[in-house]
mmCIF file with all atom_site columns, C-alpha atoms in Angstrom:
data_model
loop_
_atom_site.group_PDB
_atom_site.id
_atom_site.type_symbol
_atom_site.label_atom_id
_atom_site.label_alt_id
_atom_site.label_comp_id
_atom_site.label_asym_id
_atom_site.label_entity_id
_atom_site.label_seq_id
_atom_site.pdbx_PDB_ins_code
_atom_site.Cartn_x
_atom_site.Cartn_y
_atom_site.Cartn_z
_atom_site.occupancy
_atom_site.B_iso_or_equiv
_atom_site.pdbx_formal_charge
_atom_site.auth_seq_id
_atom_site.auth_comp_id
_atom_site.auth_asym_id
_atom_site.auth_atom_id
_atom_site.pdbx_PDB_model_num
ATOM 1   C CA . UNK A 1 1   ? -50.491 -40.281 59.556 1.00 61.00 ? 1   UNK A CA 1
ATOM 2   C CA . UNK A 1 2   ? -54.062 -39.482 59.461 1.00 73.00 ? 2   UNK A CA 1
ATOM 3   C CA . UNK A 1 3   ? -52.886 -35.648 58.474 1.00 89.00 ? 3   UNK A CA 1
ATOM 4   C CA . UNK A 1 4   ? -51.058 -36.776 55.470 1.00 92.00 ? 4   UNK A CA 1
ATOM 5   C CA . UNK A 1 5   ? -53.582 -39.171 54.255 1.00 94.00 ? 5   UNK A CA 1
ATOM 6   C CA . UNK A 1 6   ? -56.357 -36.574 54.277 1.00 94.00 ? 6   UNK A CA 1
ATOM 7   C CA . UNK A 1 7   ? -53.843 -34.972 52.401 1.00 95.00 ? 7   UNK A CA 1
ATOM 8   C CA . UNK A 1 8   ? -54.010 -36.927 49.572 1.00 96.00 ? 8   UNK A CA 1
ATOM 9   C CA . UNK A 1 9   ? -57.353 -38.129 50.065 1.00 96.00 ? 9   UNK A CA 1
ATOM 10  C CA . UNK A 1 10  ? -58.303 -33.983 49.033 1.00 95.00 ? 10  UNK A CA 1
ATOM 11  C CA . UNK A 1 11  ? -55.339 -33.977 46.656 1.00 96.00 ? 11  UNK A CA 1
ATOM 12  C CA . UNK A 1 12  ? -57.268 -37.293 44.624 1.00 96.00 ? 12  UNK A CA 1
ATOM 13  C CA . UNK A 1 13  ? -60.782 -36.029 45.972 1.00 96.00 ? 13  UNK A CA 1
ATOM 14  C CA . UNK A 1 14  ? -59.427 -32.645 43.602 1.00 96.00 ? 14  UNK A CA 1
ATOM 15  C CA . UNK A 1 15  ? -58.101 -34.687 40.776 1.00 95.00 ? 15  UNK A CA 1
ATOM 16  C CA . UNK A 1 16  ? -61.249 -36.533 40.090 1.00 95.00 ? 16  UNK A CA 1
ATOM 17  C CA . UNK A 1 17  ? -63.395 -34.039 39.739 1.00 94.00 ? 17  UNK A CA 1
ATOM 18  C CA . UNK A 1 18  ? -60.876 -31.779 37.445 1.00 95.00 ? 18  UNK A CA 1
ATOM 19  C CA . UNK A 1 19  ? -61.020 -34.608 35.571 1.00 93.00 ? 19  UNK A CA 1
ATOM 20  C CA . UNK A 1 20  ? -62.973 -37.572 35.835 1.00 92.00 ? 20  UNK A CA 1
ATOM 21  C CA . UNK A 1 21  ? -62.375 -40.784 33.898 1.00 94.00 ? 21  UNK A CA 1
ATOM 22  C CA . UNK A 1 22  ? -65.393 -41.888 31.900 1.00 94.00 ? 22  UNK A CA 1
ATOM 23  C CA . UNK A 1 23  ? -67.801 -43.382 33.802 1.00 95.00 ? 23  UNK A CA 1
ATOM 24  C CA . UNK A 1 24  ? -66.856 -43.208 37.322 1.00 96.00 ? 24  UNK A CA 1
ATOM 25  C CA . UNK A 1 25  ? -67.727 -40.809 39.347 1.00 96.00 ? 25  UNK A CA 1
ATOM 26  C CA . UNK A 1 26  ? -66.571 -41.567 43.045 1.00 97.00 ? 26  UNK A CA 1
ATOM 27  C CA . UNK A 1 27  ? -65.869 -39.327 46.160 1.00 96.00 ? 27  UNK A CA 1
ATOM 28  C CA . UNK A 1 28  ? -66.281 -39.060 49.857 1.00 97.00 ? 28  UNK A CA 1
ATOM 29  C CA . UNK A 1 29  ? -69.396 -39.562 51.431 1.00 96.00 ? 29  UNK A CA 1
ATOM 30  C CA . UNK A 1 30  ? -69.531 -36.511 52.931 1.00 91.00 ? 30  UNK A CA 1
ATOM 31  C CA . UNK A 1 31  ? -67.206 -33.656 53.568 1.00 85.00 ? 31  UNK A CA 1
ATOM 32  C CA . UNK A 1 32  ? -66.880 -34.397 57.630 1.00 90.00 ? 32  UNK A CA 1
ATOM 33  C CA . UNK A 1 33  ? -65.457 -37.743 56.494 1.00 93.00 ? 33  UNK A CA 1
ATOM 34  C CA . UNK A 1 34  ? -62.927 -38.049 53.652 1.00 94.00 ? 34  UNK A CA 1
ATOM 35  C CA . UNK A 1 35  ? -62.290 -41.761 54.976 1.00 97.00 ? 35  UNK A CA 1
ATOM 36  C CA . UNK A 1 36  ? -65.297 -43.259 53.430 1.00 98.00 ? 36  UNK A CA 1
ATOM 37  C CA . UNK A 1 37  ? -66.367 -42.532 49.609 1.00 98.00 ? 37  UNK A CA 1
ATOM 38  C CA . UNK A 1 38  ? -69.117 -43.797 47.441 1.00 98.00 ? 38  UNK A CA 1
ATOM 39  C CA . UNK A 1 39  ? -68.531 -44.852 43.367 1.00 97.00 ? 39  UNK A CA 1
ATOM 40  C CA . UNK A 1 40  ? -70.756 -45.177 40.634 1.00 97.00 ? 40  UNK A CA 1
ATOM 41  C CA . UNK A 1 41  ? -68.819 -47.560 37.840 1.00 97.00 ? 41  UNK A CA 1
ATOM 42  C CA . UNK A 1 42  ? -70.627 -47.971 34.867 1.00 97.00 ? 42  UNK A CA 1
ATOM 43  C CA . UNK A 1 43  ? -70.385 -51.201 32.942 1.00 97.00 ? 43  UNK A CA 1
ATOM 44  C CA . UNK A 1 44  ? -67.775 -50.884 30.316 1.00 96.00 ? 44  UNK A CA 1
ATOM 45  C CA . UNK A 1 45  ? -69.403 -51.111 26.762 1.00 95.00 ? 45  UNK A CA 1
ATOM 46  C CA . UNK A 1 46  ? -69.479 -54.196 24.795 1.00 96.00 ? 46  UNK A CA 1
ATOM 47  C CA . UNK A 1 47  ? -70.001 -56.282 27.786 1.00 97.00 ? 47  UNK A CA 1
ATOM 48  C CA . UNK A 1 48  ? -72.561 -57.974 28.980 1.00 97.00 ? 48  UNK A CA 1
ATOM 49  C CA . UNK A 1 49  ? -72.716 -55.176 31.985 1.00 98.00 ? 49  UNK A CA 1
ATOM 50  C CA . UNK A 1 50  ? -72.886 -52.927 30.208 1.00 96.00 ? 50  UNK A CA 1
ATOM 51  C CA . UNK A 1 51  ? -75.169 -50.025 30.848 1.00 95.00 ? 51  UNK A CA 1
ATOM 52  C CA . UNK A 1 52  ? -75.429 -50.477 34.423 1.00 97.00 ? 52  UNK A CA 1
ATOM 53  C CA . UNK A 1 53  ? -74.719 -48.237 36.912 1.00 97.00 ? 53  UNK A CA 1
ATOM 54  C CA . UNK A 1 54  ? -73.345 -50.080 40.186 1.00 98.00 ? 54  UNK A CA 1
ATOM 55  C CA . UNK A 1 55  ? -72.478 -48.336 43.289 1.00 98.00 ? 55  UNK A CA 1
ATOM 56  C CA . UNK A 1 56  ? -69.715 -48.921 45.283 1.00 98.00 ? 56  UNK A CA 1
ATOM 57  C CA . UNK A 1 57  ? -68.204 -48.055 48.895 1.00 98.00 ? 57  UNK A CA 1
ATOM 58  C CA . UNK A 1 58  ? -64.358 -47.545 49.291 1.00 98.00 ? 58  UNK A CA 1
ATOM 59  C CA . UNK A 1 59  ? -63.467 -47.046 53.098 1.00 98.00 ? 59  UNK A CA 1
ATOM 60  C CA . UNK A 1 60  ? -59.198 -45.936 53.384 1.00 97.00 ? 60  UNK A CA 1
ATOM 61  C CA . UNK A 1 61  ? -56.983 -47.046 56.544 1.00 96.00 ? 61  UNK A CA 1
ATOM 62  C CA . UNK A 1 62  ? -55.322 -44.312 57.929 1.00 95.00 ? 62  UNK A CA 1
ATOM 63  C CA . UNK A 1 63  ? -51.627 -44.919 56.742 1.00 95.00 ? 63  UNK A CA 1
ATOM 64  C CA . UNK A 1 64  ? -52.957 -44.804 52.915 1.00 96.00 ? 64  UNK A CA 1
ATOM 65  C CA . UNK A 1 65  ? -51.689 -44.497 50.388 1.00 96.00 ? 65  UNK A CA 1
ATOM 66  C CA . UNK A 1 66  ? -48.889 -46.978 52.194 1.00 95.00 ? 66  UNK A CA 1
ATOM 67  C CA . UNK A 1 67  ? -52.369 -49.643 52.790 1.00 95.00 ? 67  UNK A CA 1
ATOM 68  C CA . UNK A 1 68  ? -54.494 -49.661 50.793 1.00 96.00 ? 68  UNK A CA 1
ATOM 69  C CA . UNK A 1 69  ? -58.185 -48.827 50.825 1.00 97.00 ? 69  UNK A CA 1
ATOM 70  C CA . UNK A 1 70  ? -61.161 -52.089 50.985 1.00 97.00 ? 70  UNK A CA 1
ATOM 71  C CA . UNK A 1 71  ? -63.500 -51.700 48.074 1.00 98.00 ? 71  UNK A CA 1
ATOM 72  C CA . UNK A 1 72  ? -67.549 -52.942 47.866 1.00 98.00 ? 72  UNK A CA 1
ATOM 73  C CA . UNK A 1 73  ? -70.150 -52.730 45.177 1.00 98.00 ? 73  UNK A CA 1
ATOM 74  C CA . UNK A 1 74  ? -73.319 -51.986 47.697 1.00 98.00 ? 74  UNK A CA 1
ATOM 75  C CA . UNK A 1 75  ? -75.314 -53.768 45.206 1.00 97.00 ? 75  UNK A CA 1
ATOM 76  C CA . UNK A 1 76  ? -75.796 -57.469 43.934 1.00 96.00 ? 76  UNK A CA 1
ATOM 77  C CA . UNK A 1 77  ? -72.903 -58.388 41.870 1.00 97.00 ? 77  UNK A CA 1
ATOM 78  C CA . UNK A 1 78  ? -72.173 -61.986 40.189 1.00 98.00 ? 78  UNK A CA 1
ATOM 79  C CA . UNK A 1 79  ? -68.429 -61.568 39.324 1.00 97.00 ? 79  UNK A CA 1
ATOM 80  C CA . UNK A 1 80  ? -65.915 -63.955 39.606 1.00 97.00 ? 80  UNK A CA 1
ATOM 81  C CA . UNK A 1 81  ? -63.116 -61.426 41.214 1.00 96.00 ? 81  UNK A CA 1
ATOM 82  C CA . UNK A 1 82  ? -65.855 -60.053 43.440 1.00 97.00 ? 82  UNK A CA 1
ATOM 83  C CA . UNK A 1 83  ? -67.080 -61.699 46.952 1.00 97.00 ? 83  UNK A CA 1
ATOM 84  C CA . UNK A 1 84  ? -70.841 -62.429 47.154 1.00 96.00 ? 84  UNK A CA 1
ATOM 85  C CA . UNK A 1 85  ? -71.004 -59.928 49.784 1.00 97.00 ? 85  UNK A CA 1
ATOM 86  C CA . UNK A 1 86  ? -69.507 -57.182 47.310 1.00 98.00 ? 86  UNK A CA 1
ATOM 87  C CA . UNK A 1 87  ? -65.817 -56.628 48.226 1.00 97.00 ? 87  UNK A CA 1
ATOM 88  C CA . UNK A 1 88  ? -63.564 -56.362 45.436 1.00 97.00 ? 88  UNK A CA 1
ATOM 89  C CA . UNK A 1 89  ? -60.857 -59.050 45.018 1.00 94.00 ? 89  UNK A CA 1
ATOM 90  C CA . UNK A 1 90  ? -57.789 -57.624 42.610 1.00 92.00 ? 90  UNK A CA 1
ATOM 91  C CA . UNK A 1 91  ? -54.539 -57.135 42.923 1.00 89.00 ? 91  UNK A CA 1
ATOM 92  C CA . UNK A 1 92  ? -53.860 -53.957 42.741 1.00 92.00 ? 92  UNK A CA 1
ATOM 93  C CA . UNK A 1 93  ? -56.407 -53.984 46.373 1.00 93.00 ? 93  UNK A CA 1
ATOM 94  C CA . UNK A 1 94  ? -53.870 -55.974 48.098 1.00 86.00 ? 94  UNK A CA 1
ATOM 95  C CA . UNK A 1 95  ? -50.834 -55.457 50.539 1.00 84.00 ? 95  UNK A CA 1
ATOM 96  C CA . UNK A 1 96  ? -47.785 -54.158 49.253 1.00 81.00 ? 96  UNK A CA 1
ATOM 97  C CA . UNK A 1 97  ? -45.171 -56.448 48.515 1.00 75.00 ? 97  UNK A CA 1
ATOM 98  C CA . UNK A 1 98  ? -44.659 -60.522 48.192 1.00 66.00 ? 98  UNK A CA 1
ATOM 99  C CA . UNK A 1 99  ? -48.289 -62.503 47.703 1.00 67.00 ? 99  UNK A CA 1
ATOM 100 C CA . UNK A 1 100 ? -48.040 -65.303 50.650 1.00 66.00 ? 100 UNK A CA 1
ATOM 101 C CA . UNK A 1 101 ? -49.868 -67.715 47.639 1.00 63.00 ? 101 UNK A CA 1
ATOM 102 C CA . UNK A 1 102 ? -47.000 -67.059 45.336 1.00 58.00 ? 102 UNK A CA 1
ATOM 103 C CA . UNK A 1 103 ? -49.370 -65.778 42.470 1.00 68.00 ? 103 UNK A CA 1
ATOM 104 C CA . UNK A 1 104 ? -49.058 -62.744 42.349 1.00 67.00 ? 104 UNK A CA 1
ATOM 105 C CA . UNK A 1 105 ? -45.694 -60.417 41.552 1.00 70.00 ? 105 UNK A CA 1
ATOM 106 C CA . UNK A 1 106 ? -45.379 -57.555 44.002 1.00 72.00 ? 106 UNK A CA 1
ATOM 107 C CA . UNK A 1 107 ? -45.181 -55.546 41.126 1.00 74.00 ? 107 UNK A CA 1
ATOM 108 C CA . UNK A 1 108 ? -49.444 -56.072 40.218 1.00 81.00 ? 108 UNK A CA 1
ATOM 109 C CA . UNK A 1 109 ? -50.073 -55.406 44.426 1.00 84.00 ? 109 UNK A CA 1
ATOM 110 C CA . UNK A 1 110 ? -50.990 -51.875 46.176 1.00 91.00 ? 110 UNK A CA 1
ATOM 111 C CA . UNK A 1 111 ? -48.167 -49.242 46.371 1.00 91.00 ? 111 UNK A CA 1
ATOM 112 C CA . UNK A 1 112 ? -48.172 -46.055 47.034 1.00 92.00 ? 112 UNK A CA 1
ATOM 113 C CA . UNK A 1 113 ? -48.035 -44.370 43.734 1.00 91.00 ? 113 UNK A CA 1
ATOM 114 C CA . UNK A 1 114 ? -51.807 -46.088 43.178 1.00 93.00 ? 114 UNK A CA 1
ATOM 115 C CA . UNK A 1 115 ? -54.157 -44.038 43.758 1.00 95.00 ? 115 UNK A CA 1
ATOM 116 C CA . UNK A 1 116 ? -58.173 -44.039 43.791 1.00 96.00 ? 116 UNK A CA 1
ATOM 117 C CA . UNK A 1 117 ? -58.312 -43.247 39.696 1.00 96.00 ? 117 UNK A CA 1
ATOM 118 C CA . UNK A 1 118 ? -56.253 -46.183 39.301 1.00 96.00 ? 118 UNK A CA 1
ATOM 119 C CA . UNK A 1 119 ? -57.694 -48.566 41.345 1.00 97.00 ? 119 UNK A CA 1
ATOM 120 C CA . UNK A 1 120 ? -61.469 -47.323 39.653 1.00 97.00 ? 120 UNK A CA 1
ATOM 121 C CA . UNK A 1 121 ? -60.226 -47.918 35.990 1.00 96.00 ? 121 UNK A CA 1
ATOM 122 C CA . UNK A 1 122 ? -58.895 -51.448 37.968 1.00 95.00 ? 122 UNK A CA 1
ATOM 123 C CA . UNK A 1 123 ? -62.317 -51.926 38.371 1.00 97.00 ? 123 UNK A CA 1
ATOM 124 C CA . UNK A 1 124 ? -64.118 -51.208 35.220 1.00 97.00 ? 124 UNK A CA 1
ATOM 125 C CA . UNK A 1 125 ? -61.455 -53.424 33.389 1.00 96.00 ? 125 UNK A CA 1
ATOM 126 C CA . UNK A 1 126 ? -62.011 -56.527 36.337 1.00 96.00 ? 126 UNK A CA 1
ATOM 127 C CA . UNK A 1 127 ? -65.159 -56.235 34.967 1.00 97.00 ? 127 UNK A CA 1
ATOM 128 C CA . UNK A 1 128 ? -64.454 -56.390 31.057 1.00 96.00 ? 128 UNK A CA 1
ATOM 129 C CA . UNK A 1 129 ? -61.832 -59.063 31.383 1.00 95.00 ? 129 UNK A CA 1
ATOM 130 C CA . UNK A 1 130 ? -62.559 -61.069 34.920 1.00 95.00 ? 130 UNK A CA 1
ATOM 131 C CA . UNK A 1 131 ? -59.594 -62.959 36.169 1.00 90.00 ? 131 UNK A CA 1
ATOM 132 C CA . UNK A 1 132 ? -60.755 -66.309 36.631 1.00 86.00 ? 132 UNK A CA 1
ATOM 133 C CA . UNK A 1 133 ? -57.868 -68.412 37.524 1.00 84.00 ? 133 UNK A CA 1
ATOM 134 C CA . UNK A 1 134 ? -57.963 -66.480 40.630 1.00 82.00 ? 134 UNK A CA 1
ATOM 135 C CA . UNK A 1 135 ? -61.674 -66.416 41.427 1.00 89.00 ? 135 UNK A CA 1
ATOM 136 C CA . UNK A 1 136 ? -62.984 -65.067 44.954 1.00 94.00 ? 136 UNK A CA 1
ATOM 137 C CA . UNK A 1 137 ? -66.728 -66.260 43.970 1.00 97.00 ? 137 UNK A CA 1
ATOM 138 C CA . UNK A 1 138 ? -66.067 -69.931 42.492 1.00 95.00 ? 138 UNK A CA 1
ATOM 139 C CA . UNK A 1 139 ? -69.486 -70.122 40.864 1.00 96.00 ? 139 UNK A CA 1
ATOM 140 C CA . UNK A 1 140 ? -69.223 -67.139 38.507 1.00 97.00 ? 140 UNK A CA 1
ATOM 141 C CA . UNK A 1 141 ? -65.623 -67.979 37.695 1.00 96.00 ? 141 UNK A CA 1
ATOM 142 C CA . UNK A 1 142 ? -67.402 -71.028 36.552 1.00 96.00 ? 142 UNK A CA 1
ATOM 143 C CA . UNK A 1 143 ? -70.240 -70.231 34.786 1.00 97.00 ? 143 UNK A CA 1
ATOM 144 C CA . UNK A 1 144 ? -68.317 -67.649 32.963 1.00 97.00 ? 144 UNK A CA 1
ATOM 145 C CA . UNK A 1 145 ? -65.423 -70.631 32.037 1.00 96.00 ? 145 UNK A CA 1
ATOM 146 C CA . UNK A 1 146 ? -68.049 -72.982 31.028 1.00 97.00 ? 146 UNK A CA 1
ATOM 147 C CA . UNK A 1 147 ? -72.106 -70.783 30.677 1.00 98.00 ? 147 UNK A CA 1
ATOM 148 C CA . UNK A 1 148 ? -71.393 -68.096 29.384 1.00 97.00 ? 148 UNK A CA 1
ATOM 149 C CA . UNK A 1 149 ? -74.808 -67.482 28.061 1.00 97.00 ? 149 UNK A CA 1
ATOM 150 C CA . UNK A 1 150 ? -76.165 -67.729 31.390 1.00 98.00 ? 150 UNK A CA 1
ATOM 151 C CA . UNK A 1 151 ? -73.256 -65.448 32.909 1.00 98.00 ? 151 UNK A CA 1
ATOM 152 C CA . UNK A 1 152 ? -74.568 -63.050 30.813 1.00 97.00 ? 152 UNK A CA 1
ATOM 153 C CA . UNK A 1 153 ? -78.151 -63.339 31.488 1.00 97.00 ? 153 UNK A CA 1
ATOM 154 C CA . UNK A 1 154 ? -77.347 -63.065 35.349 1.00 97.00 ? 154 UNK A CA 1
ATOM 155 C CA . UNK A 1 155 ? -75.075 -60.344 34.507 1.00 97.00 ? 155 UNK A CA 1
ATOM 156 C CA . UNK A 1 156 ? -78.201 -58.357 32.401 1.00 95.00 ? 156 UNK A CA 1
ATOM 157 C CA . UNK A 1 157 ? -80.570 -59.044 35.058 1.00 96.00 ? 157 UNK A CA 1
ATOM 158 C CA . UNK A 1 158 ? -77.692 -57.085 37.540 1.00 96.00 ? 158 UNK A CA 1
ATOM 159 C CA . UNK A 1 159 ? -77.565 -54.449 35.195 1.00 96.00 ? 159 UNK A CA 1
ATOM 160 C CA . UNK A 1 160 ? -81.602 -54.166 34.515 1.00 95.00 ? 160 UNK A CA 1
ATOM 161 C CA . UNK A 1 161 ? -81.848 -53.726 38.844 1.00 94.00 ? 161 UNK A CA 1
ATOM 162 C CA . UNK A 1 162 ? -79.521 -51.011 38.943 1.00 94.00 ? 162 UNK A CA 1
ATOM 163 C CA . UNK A 1 163 ? -81.308 -49.134 36.252 1.00 93.00 ? 163 UNK A CA 1
ATOM 164 C CA . UNK A 1 164 ? -83.943 -50.191 38.035 1.00 89.00 ? 164 UNK A CA 1
ATOM 165 C CA . UNK A 1 165 ? -86.220 -52.144 35.518 1.00 89.00 ? 165 UNK A CA 1
ATOM 166 C CA . UNK A 1 166 ? -87.677 -54.796 35.741 1.00 83.00 ? 166 UNK A CA 1
ATOM 167 C CA . UNK A 1 167 ? -86.274 -58.029 34.425 1.00 69.00 ? 167 UNK A CA 1
ATOM 168 C CA . UNK A 1 168 ? -88.588 -60.228 32.002 1.00 70.00 ? 168 UNK A CA 1
#
């Protein structure tokens, strides 16, 4: 199974290097292990995360693409759909099939037709438009809804941190 996963990951990496999506760089941490990737995601233009460069890691299971990878930001993040430890919580990264909580349709969850590129583009979209109805970080979701100005200030500090610019 891991052989098929490795072949698929090598193909996806080649595609990402030949035709990288705007604002995203991703690839294996080292060439000996294609199951651990690093990614740099630019904060989407026109959002409170604009200009930030957010590092993340993806860990792929041996049965990829039958199961989704895990994704985690490796910098401080404050976002409704990102746990406090940096783990990303979006539908495309949830195991295939029906949602036991009944919140997501199976079409929204992981399927083998998805790709690393689609995951990363979904994360960019999530940064731009959080889903505060299904939050991984309740405090961030509440602030996003009730005190957008304060949320934006925190986001600005995070952006400045990723660029090593002191926050005033």
